[in-house]
GROMACS .gro file of C-alpha atoms in nm:
model
  461
    1UNK     CA    1   5.836  -6.714  -1.203
    2UNK     CA    2   5.615  -6.412  -1.087
    3UNK     CA    3   5.502  -6.417  -0.727
    4UNK     CA    4   5.120  -6.483  -0.694
    5UNK     CA    5   4.959  -6.235  -0.461
    6UNK     CA    6   4.603  -6.179  -0.349
    7UNK     CA    7   4.414  -5.864  -0.540
    8UNK     CA    8   4.445  -5.693  -0.213
    9UNK     CA    9   4.816  -5.760  -0.159
   10UNK     CA   10   4.838  -5.639  -0.525
   11UNK     CA   11   4.636  -5.318  -0.486
   12UNK     CA   12   4.840  -5.239  -0.206
   13UNK     CA   13   5.166  -5.269  -0.362
   14UNK     CA   14   5.041  -5.020  -0.614
   15UNK     CA   15   4.917  -4.790  -0.339
   16UNK     CA   16   5.245  -4.800  -0.193
   17UNK     CA   17   5.386  -4.701  -0.527
   18UNK     CA   18   5.131  -4.406  -0.594
   19UNK     CA   19   5.168  -4.285  -0.220
   20UNK     CA   20   5.534  -4.159  -0.321
   21UNK     CA   21   5.416  -4.038  -0.663
   22UNK     CA   22   5.056  -3.964  -0.714
   23UNK     CA   23   5.098  -3.809  -1.029
   24UNK     CA   24   5.093  -4.169  -1.166
   25UNK     CA   25   4.765  -4.293  -1.122
   26UNK     CA   26   4.626  -3.960  -1.156
   27UNK     CA   27   4.822  -3.792  -1.447
   28UNK     CA   28   4.704  -3.538  -1.624
   29UNK     CA   29   4.884  -3.424  -1.945
   30UNK     CA   30   4.764  -3.067  -1.890
   31UNK     CA   31   4.971  -3.014  -1.550
   32UNK     CA   32   5.287  -3.073  -1.801
   33UNK     CA   33   5.162  -2.834  -2.074
   34UNK     CA   34   5.165  -2.506  -1.873
   35UNK     CA   35   5.370  -2.244  -2.043
   36UNK     CA   36   5.467  -1.906  -1.967
   37UNK     CA   37   5.278  -1.779  -2.278
   38UNK     CA   38   5.069  -1.561  -2.081
   39UNK     CA   39   5.352  -1.303  -2.038
   40UNK     CA   40   5.349  -1.277  -2.433
   41UNK     CA   41   4.966  -1.165  -2.463
   42UNK     CA   42   5.023  -0.774  -2.482
   43UNK     CA   43   5.276  -0.830  -2.775
   44UNK     CA   44   5.101  -1.097  -2.934
   45UNK     CA   45   4.759  -0.938  -2.977
   46UNK     CA   46   4.924  -0.632  -3.078
   47UNK     CA   47   5.105  -0.779  -3.345
   48UNK     CA   48   5.429  -0.701  -3.237
   49UNK     CA   49   5.489  -1.076  -3.166
   50UNK     CA   50   5.363  -1.259  -3.488
   51UNK     CA   51   5.392  -1.606  -3.314
   52UNK     CA   52   5.408  -1.730  -2.965
   53UNK     CA   53   5.720  -1.885  -2.800
   54UNK     CA   54   5.542  -2.170  -2.616
   55UNK     CA   55   5.785  -2.352  -2.396
   56UNK     CA   56   5.687  -2.628  -2.140
   57UNK     CA   57   5.936  -2.644  -1.838
   58UNK     CA   58   5.725  -2.965  -1.728
   59UNK     CA   59   5.810  -3.121  -2.049
   60UNK     CA   60   6.142  -3.246  -1.999
   61UNK     CA   61   6.287  -3.635  -2.075
   62UNK     CA   62   6.400  -3.670  -1.724
   63UNK     CA   63   6.014  -3.626  -1.608
   64UNK     CA   64   5.869  -3.829  -1.848
   65UNK     CA   65   6.109  -4.128  -1.835
   66UNK     CA   66   6.072  -4.121  -1.464
   67UNK     CA   67   5.681  -4.124  -1.474
   68UNK     CA   68   5.692  -4.424  -1.737
   69UNK     CA   69   5.910  -4.642  -1.536
   70UNK     CA   70   5.645  -4.567  -1.229
   71UNK     CA   71   5.353  -4.658  -1.416
   72UNK     CA   72   5.549  -4.971  -1.554
   73UNK     CA   73   5.594  -5.067  -1.190
   74UNK     CA   74   5.251  -5.009  -1.086
   75UNK     CA   75   5.116  -5.211  -1.411
   76UNK     CA   76   5.346  -5.511  -1.326
   77UNK     CA   77   5.287  -5.515  -0.958
   78UNK     CA   78   4.895  -5.590  -1.039
   79UNK     CA   79   4.945  -5.876  -1.315
   80UNK     CA   80   4.982  -6.181  -1.164
   81UNK     CA   81   4.748  -6.369  -0.988
   82UNK     CA   82   4.392  -6.357  -0.924
   83UNK     CA   83   4.172  -6.094  -1.091
   84UNK     CA   84   3.922  -5.878  -0.880
   85UNK     CA   85   3.687  -5.574  -0.990
   86UNK     CA   86   3.901  -5.317  -0.799
   87UNK     CA   87   4.258  -5.470  -0.949
   88UNK     CA   88   4.086  -5.493  -1.309
   89UNK     CA   89   3.947  -5.147  -1.284
   90UNK     CA   90   4.282  -5.028  -1.138
   91UNK     CA   91   4.487  -5.186  -1.413
   92UNK     CA   92   4.264  -5.035  -1.687
   93UNK     CA   93   4.297  -4.673  -1.543
   94UNK     CA   94   4.672  -4.714  -1.533
   95UNK     CA   95   4.661  -4.811  -1.873
   96UNK     CA   96   4.474  -4.508  -2.013
   97UNK     CA   97   4.746  -4.286  -1.811
   98UNK     CA   98   5.006  -4.487  -1.993
   99UNK     CA   99   4.847  -4.357  -2.319
  100UNK     CA  100   4.812  -4.014  -2.194
  101UNK     CA  101   5.162  -3.996  -2.094
  102UNK     CA  102   5.281  -4.147  -2.450
  103UNK     CA  103   5.086  -3.848  -2.599
  104UNK     CA  104   5.285  -3.611  -2.387
  105UNK     CA  105   5.615  -3.762  -2.453
  106UNK     CA  106   5.539  -3.690  -2.827
  107UNK     CA  107   5.446  -3.350  -2.738
  108UNK     CA  108   5.798  -3.302  -2.584
  109UNK     CA  109   5.963  -3.452  -2.873
  110UNK     CA  110   5.776  -3.246  -3.099
  111UNK     CA  111   5.872  -2.926  -2.904
  112UNK     CA  112   6.236  -3.025  -2.900
  113UNK     CA  113   6.448  -2.767  -3.129
  114UNK     CA  114   6.753  -2.999  -3.102
  115UNK     CA  115   6.580  -3.289  -3.260
  116UNK     CA  116   6.568  -3.314  -3.638
  117UNK     CA  117   6.250  -3.209  -3.842
  118UNK     CA  118   6.189  -3.556  -3.950
  119UNK     CA  119   6.199  -3.683  -3.579
  120UNK     CA  120   5.939  -3.393  -3.446
  121UNK     CA  121   5.731  -3.460  -3.762
  122UNK     CA  122   5.700  -3.813  -3.663
  123UNK     CA  123   5.601  -3.713  -3.296
  124UNK     CA  124   5.357  -3.468  -3.427
  125UNK     CA  125   5.185  -3.742  -3.603
  126UNK     CA  126   5.158  -3.976  -3.325
  127UNK     CA  127   5.039  -3.688  -3.090
  128UNK     CA  128   4.755  -3.622  -3.317
  129UNK     CA  129   4.662  -3.995  -3.337
  130UNK     CA  130   4.686  -4.060  -2.937
  131UNK     CA  131   4.525  -3.741  -2.923
  132UNK     CA  132   4.217  -3.809  -3.090
  133UNK     CA  133   4.220  -4.137  -2.948
  134UNK     CA  134   4.194  -4.012  -2.618
  135UNK     CA  135   3.983  -3.733  -2.626
  136UNK     CA  136   3.791  -3.768  -2.993
  137UNK     CA  137   3.822  -3.602  -3.297
  138UNK     CA  138   3.637  -3.291  -3.371
  139UNK     CA  139   3.304  -3.343  -3.554
  140UNK     CA  140   3.233  -3.182  -3.854
  141UNK     CA  141   2.868  -3.192  -3.847
  142UNK     CA  142   2.872  -3.029  -3.460
  143UNK     CA  143   3.087  -2.811  -3.591
  144UNK     CA  144   2.906  -2.690  -3.892
  145UNK     CA  145   2.583  -2.658  -3.660
  146UNK     CA  146   2.752  -2.448  -3.407
  147UNK     CA  147   2.955  -2.229  -3.665
  148UNK     CA  148   2.641  -2.130  -3.885
  149UNK     CA  149   2.512  -1.926  -3.584
  150UNK     CA  150   2.836  -1.809  -3.426
  151UNK     CA  151   3.019  -1.765  -3.738
  152UNK     CA  152   2.842  -1.756  -4.048
  153UNK     CA  153   2.545  -1.538  -3.919
  154UNK     CA  154   2.788  -1.245  -3.765
  155UNK     CA  155   2.906  -1.208  -4.156
  156UNK     CA  156   2.632  -1.043  -4.266
  157UNK     CA  157   2.641  -0.674  -4.289
  158UNK     CA  158   2.356  -0.511  -4.105
  159UNK     CA  159   2.192  -0.177  -4.206
  160UNK     CA  160   2.256  -0.038  -3.894
  161UNK     CA  161   2.655  -0.100  -3.860
  162UNK     CA  162   2.888   0.139  -3.810
  163UNK     CA  163   3.209   0.169  -4.048
  164UNK     CA  164   3.405  -0.033  -3.815
  165UNK     CA  165   3.167  -0.305  -3.715
  166UNK     CA  166   3.114  -0.369  -4.096
  167UNK     CA  167   3.485  -0.369  -4.135
  168UNK     CA  168   3.546  -0.665  -3.881
  169UNK     CA  169   3.245  -0.860  -4.079
  170UNK     CA  170   3.406  -0.824  -4.397
  171UNK     CA  171   3.733  -0.944  -4.232
  172UNK     CA  172   3.597  -1.242  -4.101
  173UNK     CA  173   3.425  -1.347  -4.415
  174UNK     CA  174   3.772  -1.334  -4.595
  175UNK     CA  175   3.897  -1.547  -4.317
  176UNK     CA  176   3.673  -1.824  -4.290
  177UNK     CA  177   3.584  -2.092  -4.557
  178UNK     CA  178   3.254  -2.263  -4.678
  179UNK     CA  179   3.081  -2.388  -4.354
  180UNK     CA  180   2.862  -2.684  -4.418
  181UNK     CA  181   2.488  -2.695  -4.369
  182UNK     CA  182   2.414  -2.906  -4.038
  183UNK     CA  183   2.096  -2.991  -3.882
  184UNK     CA  184   2.279  -3.043  -3.534
  185UNK     CA  185   2.148  -2.824  -3.249
  186UNK     CA  186   2.297  -2.833  -2.893
  187UNK     CA  187   2.119  -3.059  -2.629
  188UNK     CA  188   1.879  -2.832  -2.410
  189UNK     CA  189   1.738  -2.998  -2.091
  190UNK     CA  190   1.363  -2.960  -2.043
  191UNK     CA  191   1.256  -2.707  -1.781
  192UNK     CA  192   1.091  -3.018  -1.560
  193UNK     CA  193   1.414  -3.157  -1.564
  194UNK     CA  194   1.623  -2.844  -1.494
  195UNK     CA  195   1.367  -2.786  -1.193
  196UNK     CA  196   1.396  -3.157  -1.061
  197UNK     CA  197   1.746  -3.199  -1.057
  198UNK     CA  198   1.793  -2.810  -0.937
  199UNK     CA  199   1.587  -2.896  -0.613
  200UNK     CA  200   1.811  -3.193  -0.573
  201UNK     CA  201   2.125  -2.991  -0.620
  202UNK     CA  202   1.976  -2.740  -0.367
  203UNK     CA  203   1.913  -2.995  -0.094
  204UNK     CA  204   2.258  -3.132  -0.153
  205UNK     CA  205   2.455  -2.861  -0.161
  206UNK     CA  206   2.304  -2.540   0.033
  207UNK     CA  207   2.464  -2.649   0.351
  208UNK     CA  208   2.807  -2.653   0.175
  209UNK     CA  209   2.797  -2.318  -0.001
  210UNK     CA  210   2.539  -2.114   0.239
  211UNK     CA  211   2.821  -1.897   0.364
  212UNK     CA  212   2.909  -1.745   0.037
  213UNK     CA  213   2.735  -1.427   0.018
  214UNK     CA  214   2.542  -1.404  -0.310
  215UNK     CA  215   2.539  -1.054  -0.357
  216UNK     CA  216   2.929  -0.983  -0.250
  217UNK     CA  217   3.245  -0.955  -0.511
  218UNK     CA  218   3.489  -1.206  -0.426
  219UNK     CA  219   3.851  -1.130  -0.518
  220UNK     CA  220   4.124  -1.387  -0.514
  221UNK     CA  221   4.181  -1.410  -0.140
  222UNK     CA  222   3.782  -1.427  -0.071
  223UNK     CA  223   3.748  -1.711  -0.320
  224UNK     CA  224   4.060  -1.904  -0.133
  225UNK     CA  225   3.865  -1.834   0.191
  226UNK     CA  226   3.541  -1.919   0.077
  227UNK     CA  227   3.682  -2.259  -0.073
  228UNK     CA  228   3.839  -2.354   0.240
  229UNK     CA  229   3.543  -2.348   0.433
  230UNK     CA  230   3.343  -2.535   0.190
  231UNK     CA  231   3.600  -2.803   0.169
  232UNK     CA  232   3.606  -2.836   0.522
  233UNK     CA  233   3.220  -2.871   0.514
  234UNK     CA  234   3.255  -3.138   0.230
  235UNK     CA  235   3.364  -3.400   0.528
  236UNK     CA  236   3.714  -3.370   0.361
  237UNK     CA  237   3.888  -3.396   0.704
  238UNK     CA  238   4.231  -3.594   0.730
  239UNK     CA  239   4.233  -3.644   0.350
  240UNK     CA  240   4.492  -3.420   0.276
  241UNK     CA  241   4.303  -3.182   0.044
  242UNK     CA  242   4.398  -2.827   0.051
  243UNK     CA  243   4.329  -2.502  -0.146
  244UNK     CA  244   4.635  -2.283  -0.265
  245UNK     CA  245   4.689  -1.982  -0.460
  246UNK     CA  246   4.879  -2.035  -0.799
  247UNK     CA  247   5.112  -1.773  -0.973
  248UNK     CA  248   5.086  -1.693  -1.306
  249UNK     CA  249   4.748  -1.845  -1.358
  250UNK     CA  250   4.377  -1.739  -1.372
  251UNK     CA  251   4.260  -2.073  -1.347
  252UNK     CA  252   3.996  -2.224  -1.091
  253UNK     CA  253   4.063  -2.594  -1.097
  254UNK     CA  254   4.106  -2.947  -0.921
  255UNK     CA  255   4.401  -3.199  -0.927
  256UNK     CA  256   4.267  -3.509  -0.741
  257UNK     CA  257   4.632  -3.666  -0.749
  258UNK     CA  258   4.763  -3.363  -0.586
  259UNK     CA  259   4.453  -3.319  -0.350
  260UNK     CA  260   4.456  -2.940  -0.432
  261UNK     CA  261   4.190  -2.690  -0.560
  262UNK     CA  262   4.406  -2.424  -0.740
  263UNK     CA  263   4.298  -2.054  -0.728
  264UNK     CA  264   4.499  -1.877  -1.010
  265UNK     CA  265   4.627  -1.531  -0.849
  266UNK     CA  266   4.537  -1.316  -1.170
  267UNK     CA  267   4.183  -1.462  -1.142
  268UNK     CA  268   3.927  -1.181  -1.188
  269UNK     CA  269   3.684  -1.112  -0.939
  270UNK     CA  270   3.346  -1.325  -0.928
  271UNK     CA  271   3.009  -1.264  -0.762
  272UNK     CA  272   2.889  -1.466  -0.477
  273UNK     CA  273   2.603  -1.624  -0.676
  274UNK     CA  274   2.844  -1.756  -0.945
  275UNK     CA  275   3.106  -1.883  -0.711
  276UNK     CA  276   2.843  -2.080  -0.543
  277UNK     CA  277   2.798  -2.231  -0.886
  278UNK     CA  278   3.176  -2.288  -0.933
  279UNK     CA  279   3.216  -2.449  -0.593
  280UNK     CA  280   2.958  -2.705  -0.666
  281UNK     CA  281   3.121  -2.758  -0.991
  282UNK     CA  282   3.486  -2.809  -0.858
  283UNK     CA  283   3.470  -2.910  -0.512
  284UNK     CA  284   3.099  -3.086  -0.542
  285UNK     CA  285   3.209  -3.300  -0.804
  286UNK     CA  286   3.577  -3.293  -0.907
  287UNK     CA  287   3.700  -3.305  -0.519
  288UNK     CA  288   3.382  -3.458  -0.402
  289UNK     CA  289   3.375  -3.768  -0.635
  290UNK     CA  290   3.744  -3.816  -0.541
  291UNK     CA  291   3.691  -3.782  -0.180
  292UNK     CA  292   3.415  -4.060  -0.192
  293UNK     CA  293   3.622  -4.308  -0.376
  294UNK     CA  294   3.934  -4.285  -0.151
  295UNK     CA  295   3.716  -4.363   0.171
  296UNK     CA  296   3.580  -4.663  -0.022
  297UNK     CA  297   3.973  -4.743  -0.111
  298UNK     CA  298   3.883  -4.762  -0.469
  299UNK     CA  299   4.206  -4.607  -0.602
  300UNK     CA  300   4.116  -4.606  -1.007
  301UNK     CA  301   3.770  -4.415  -0.905
  302UNK     CA  302   3.969  -4.171  -0.679
  303UNK     CA  303   4.194  -4.035  -0.934
  304UNK     CA  304   3.975  -4.089  -1.252
  305UNK     CA  305   3.864  -4.429  -1.397
  306UNK     CA  306   3.951  -4.455  -1.762
  307UNK     CA  307   3.706  -4.265  -2.011
  308UNK     CA  308   3.546  -4.076  -1.713
  309UNK     CA  309   3.641  -3.728  -1.819
  310UNK     CA  310   3.331  -3.636  -2.116
  311UNK     CA  311   3.073  -3.722  -1.831
  312UNK     CA  312   3.239  -3.585  -1.540
  313UNK     CA  313   3.295  -3.230  -1.701
  314UNK     CA  314   2.965  -3.255  -1.850
  315UNK     CA  315   2.815  -3.345  -1.499
  316UNK     CA  316   2.948  -3.088  -1.327
  317UNK     CA  317   2.848  -2.789  -1.583
  318UNK     CA  318   2.483  -2.949  -1.533
  319UNK     CA  319   2.488  -2.947  -1.149
  320UNK     CA  320   2.591  -2.562  -1.208
  321UNK     CA  321   2.351  -2.465  -1.436
  322UNK     CA  322   2.081  -2.648  -1.254
  323UNK     CA  323   2.183  -2.469  -0.909
  324UNK     CA  324   2.127  -2.152  -1.081
  325UNK     CA  325   1.826  -2.228  -1.305
  326UNK     CA  326   1.948  -2.159  -1.625
  327UNK     CA  327   2.167  -2.353  -1.919
  328UNK     CA  328   2.473  -2.180  -2.032
  329UNK     CA  329   2.699  -2.257  -2.313
  330UNK     CA  330   2.959  -2.486  -2.213
  331UNK     CA  331   3.243  -2.580  -2.424
  332UNK     CA  332   3.108  -2.435  -2.741
  333UNK     CA  333   3.420  -2.196  -2.803
  334UNK     CA  334   3.666  -2.527  -2.774
  335UNK     CA  335   3.469  -2.688  -3.054
  336UNK     CA  336   3.481  -2.392  -3.247
  337UNK     CA  337   3.865  -2.345  -3.218
  338UNK     CA  338   3.930  -2.711  -3.226
  339UNK     CA  339   3.706  -2.703  -3.597
  340UNK     CA  340   3.874  -2.395  -3.731
  341UNK     CA  341   4.215  -2.538  -3.634
  342UNK     CA  342   4.146  -2.855  -3.841
  343UNK     CA  343   3.999  -2.654  -4.111
  344UNK     CA  344   3.667  -2.825  -4.081
  345UNK     CA  345   3.506  -2.475  -4.270
  346UNK     CA  346   3.623  -2.640  -4.574
  347UNK     CA  347   3.938  -2.418  -4.524
  348UNK     CA  348   4.312  -2.517  -4.500
  349UNK     CA  349   4.443  -2.628  -4.126
  350UNK     CA  350   4.519  -2.350  -3.922
  351UNK     CA  351   4.772  -2.231  -3.634
  352UNK     CA  352   4.755  -2.040  -3.341
  353UNK     CA  353   4.800  -1.699  -3.511
  354UNK     CA  354   4.527  -1.808  -3.756
  355UNK     CA  355   4.255  -1.939  -3.552
  356UNK     CA  356   4.315  -1.654  -3.306
  357UNK     CA  357   4.269  -1.385  -3.592
  358UNK     CA  358   3.891  -1.559  -3.643
  359UNK     CA  359   3.787  -1.617  -3.310
  360UNK     CA  360   3.857  -1.235  -3.189
  361UNK     CA  361   3.651  -1.113  -3.474
  362UNK     CA  362   3.392  -1.368  -3.381
  363UNK     CA  363   3.386  -1.244  -3.026
  364UNK     CA  364   3.389  -0.908  -3.092
  365UNK     CA  365   3.091  -0.934  -3.307
  366UNK     CA  366   2.896  -1.078  -3.057
  367UNK     CA  367   2.928  -0.775  -2.861
  368UNK     CA  368   2.801  -0.548  -3.108
  369UNK     CA  369   2.511  -0.329  -2.973
  370UNK     CA  370   2.271  -0.135  -3.218
  371UNK     CA  371   2.573  -0.160  -3.502
  372UNK     CA  372   2.833  -0.040  -3.287
  373UNK     CA  373   3.134  -0.169  -3.145
  374UNK     CA  374   3.368   0.017  -2.885
  375UNK     CA  375   3.753  -0.004  -2.864
  376UNK     CA  376   3.678  -0.163  -2.511
  377UNK     CA  377   3.487  -0.435  -2.708
  378UNK     CA  378   3.752  -0.534  -2.907
  379UNK     CA  379   3.985  -0.543  -2.642
  380UNK     CA  380   3.775  -0.761  -2.434
  381UNK     CA  381   3.728  -0.961  -2.779
  382UNK     CA  382   4.102  -1.000  -2.816
  383UNK     CA  383   4.194  -1.102  -2.465
  384UNK     CA  384   3.912  -1.356  -2.470
  385UNK     CA  385   4.004  -1.530  -2.777
  386UNK     CA  386   4.355  -1.535  -2.664
  387UNK     CA  387   4.283  -1.704  -2.362
  388UNK     CA  388   4.038  -2.003  -2.533
  389UNK     CA  389   4.298  -2.050  -2.805
  390UNK     CA  390   4.598  -2.078  -2.556
  391UNK     CA  391   4.394  -2.327  -2.382
  392UNK     CA  392   4.329  -2.535  -2.670
  393UNK     CA  393   4.696  -2.510  -2.827
  394UNK     CA  394   4.843  -2.637  -2.496
  395UNK     CA  395   5.153  -2.898  -2.556
  396UNK     CA  396   5.187  -2.761  -2.926
  397UNK     CA  397   5.435  -2.518  -3.076
  398UNK     CA  398   5.125  -2.290  -3.177
  399UNK     CA  399   5.312  -2.310  -3.522
  400UNK     CA  400   5.200  -2.633  -3.644
  401UNK     CA  401   4.879  -2.613  -3.848
  402UNK     CA  402   4.577  -2.854  -3.749
  403UNK     CA  403   4.747  -2.968  -3.405
  404UNK     CA  404   4.556  -2.870  -3.091
  405UNK     CA  405   4.480  -3.069  -2.755
  406UNK     CA  406   4.173  -3.182  -2.772
  407UNK     CA  407   4.107  -3.251  -2.393
  408UNK     CA  408   3.866  -2.979  -2.349
  409UNK     CA  409   3.610  -3.108  -2.610
  410UNK     CA  410   3.490  -3.277  -2.310
  411UNK     CA  411   3.318  -3.018  -2.173
  412UNK     CA  412   3.080  -3.051  -2.485
  413UNK     CA  413   3.086  -3.385  -2.576
  414UNK     CA  414   2.948  -3.531  -2.288
  415UNK     CA  415   2.642  -3.314  -2.239
  416UNK     CA  416   2.380  -3.520  -2.373
  417UNK     CA  417   2.488  -3.831  -2.191
  418UNK     CA  418   2.512  -3.651  -1.843
  419UNK     CA  419   2.175  -3.503  -1.868
  420UNK     CA  420   2.041  -3.854  -2.009
  421UNK     CA  421   2.165  -4.018  -1.684
  422UNK     CA  422   2.016  -3.742  -1.468
  423UNK     CA  423   1.690  -3.791  -1.596
  424UNK     CA  424   1.649  -4.118  -1.409
  425UNK     CA  425   1.771  -3.933  -1.067
  426UNK     CA  426   1.451  -3.865  -0.836
  427UNK     CA  427   1.599  -3.896  -0.517
  428UNK     CA  428   1.913  -3.843  -0.301
  429UNK     CA  429   1.966  -4.188  -0.281
  430UNK     CA  430   1.970  -4.202  -0.683
  431UNK     CA  431   2.229  -3.912  -0.665
  432UNK     CA  432   2.439  -4.060  -0.433
  433UNK     CA  433   2.585  -4.308  -0.738
  434UNK     CA  434   2.698  -4.003  -0.927
  435UNK     CA  435   2.917  -3.876  -0.649
  436UNK     CA  436   3.075  -4.217  -0.584
  437UNK     CA  437   3.398  -4.177  -0.780
  438UNK     CA  438   3.542  -4.002  -1.100
  439UNK     CA  439   3.334  -4.196  -1.331
  440UNK     CA  440   3.104  -4.226  -1.627
  441UNK     CA  441   2.791  -4.309  -1.499
  442UNK     CA  442   2.636  -4.363  -1.834
  443UNK     CA  443   2.876  -4.653  -1.857
  444UNK     CA  444   2.760  -5.002  -1.749
  445UNK     CA  445   3.134  -5.100  -1.610
  446UNK     CA  446   3.129  -4.765  -1.440
  447UNK     CA  447   2.826  -4.789  -1.292
  448UNK     CA  448   2.889  -5.123  -1.131
  449UNK     CA  449   3.201  -4.972  -0.977
  450UNK     CA  450   2.994  -4.685  -0.845
  451UNK     CA  451   2.731  -4.945  -0.674
  452UNK     CA  452   3.046  -5.119  -0.510
  453UNK     CA  453   3.175  -4.786  -0.350
  454UNK     CA  454   2.850  -4.690  -0.234
  455UNK     CA  455   2.792  -5.028  -0.067
  456UNK     CA  456   3.146  -4.971   0.111
  457UNK     CA  457   3.071  -4.660   0.211
  458UNK     CA  458   2.709  -4.758   0.366
  459UNK     CA  459   2.840  -5.068   0.539
  460UNK     CA  460   3.094  -4.802   0.707
  461UNK     CA  461   2.863  -4.578   0.830
   0.00000   0.00000   0.00000
């Protein structure tokens, strides 16, 4: 018979397990989908390499099986005895992570060339199902609404087009299917809402980012130094959070379970004003929410409650926009790549190469000025399209048609709900609930967790 433990004792057992392997409670599939494909970029873009050789050192049977065992140990440790809000939230969070690990295991199998085609095909089918269940399936109406502006209009030849521009438009028209009509338009917050939230963001975060010079260009070392200062100001002392340069990467990202802010050594320079926005996004939201939940001893919200992703990514971009006083396009490229790969333009599903050939032309035509497009514009368009496609095809072979990693749809999908929540924010006290943990503050269950966390933090002050 299982030993009956109090909720506190059971959570303590899981915390002991997670202390040794924090990647379990904070499991992120994308951390195992890192490849060396960036080394193949030039050869792929030039056409010398028809298809990428996507290999994933982190997708090993040994790693996946170890994670499975530790996750199951954590779930079992929470099962017997009385249920409490904290133990229940941790159980559901771990269940979610286990589903994500299952999808990761399917990615491992479908990339394993030593297995039969039948085994790999079956794993691919389950990867797609789990992927769509976790992150949502691309919406055709959304795709059509975005694509009508981003793609269809760019196929119309203009009177001032140069011969090269006209050729790119013609090639794009040949590569796409028939894009359906759609009334969908992206949500845009009102000027009043932007101003009100912007004032609250400035009040809350100016002390954190004021050391960053608005007009200065920051290289990688400068970014690292600026982030270290901001992290210290964020009251992260004694939490173990750190900033580190990451080789073979251009990313600026946060890993809650590693307590790490990653700065890719290949990241381009960034102006200080833009860097301030990124610091609010990455440290203020992604790291700050985790730190606050840890202070309250709420493990599930420290690493990410189940279903938090859409809201958190959109909340982070909303604050970045509000701070800078202007809305930007967040995640639209990801929606286009996913839709093109699925064939939502009434076309057959596409693989990496086929999607890339559409996207670089879309991006190139977005750079046309007075009918002209330069070789430099074409190079930038190809490079940009390569990177966005590489991000969406993580975990796949790149040669499968209609198979992408859908996590990044979150940057767009949660936009309207994040701004709907922000509509009700008028004071810093209101704001506190949105920084209580890695939660979806549009969800009643998550909102209850946020209230409990804020109460714990206030009681300890």
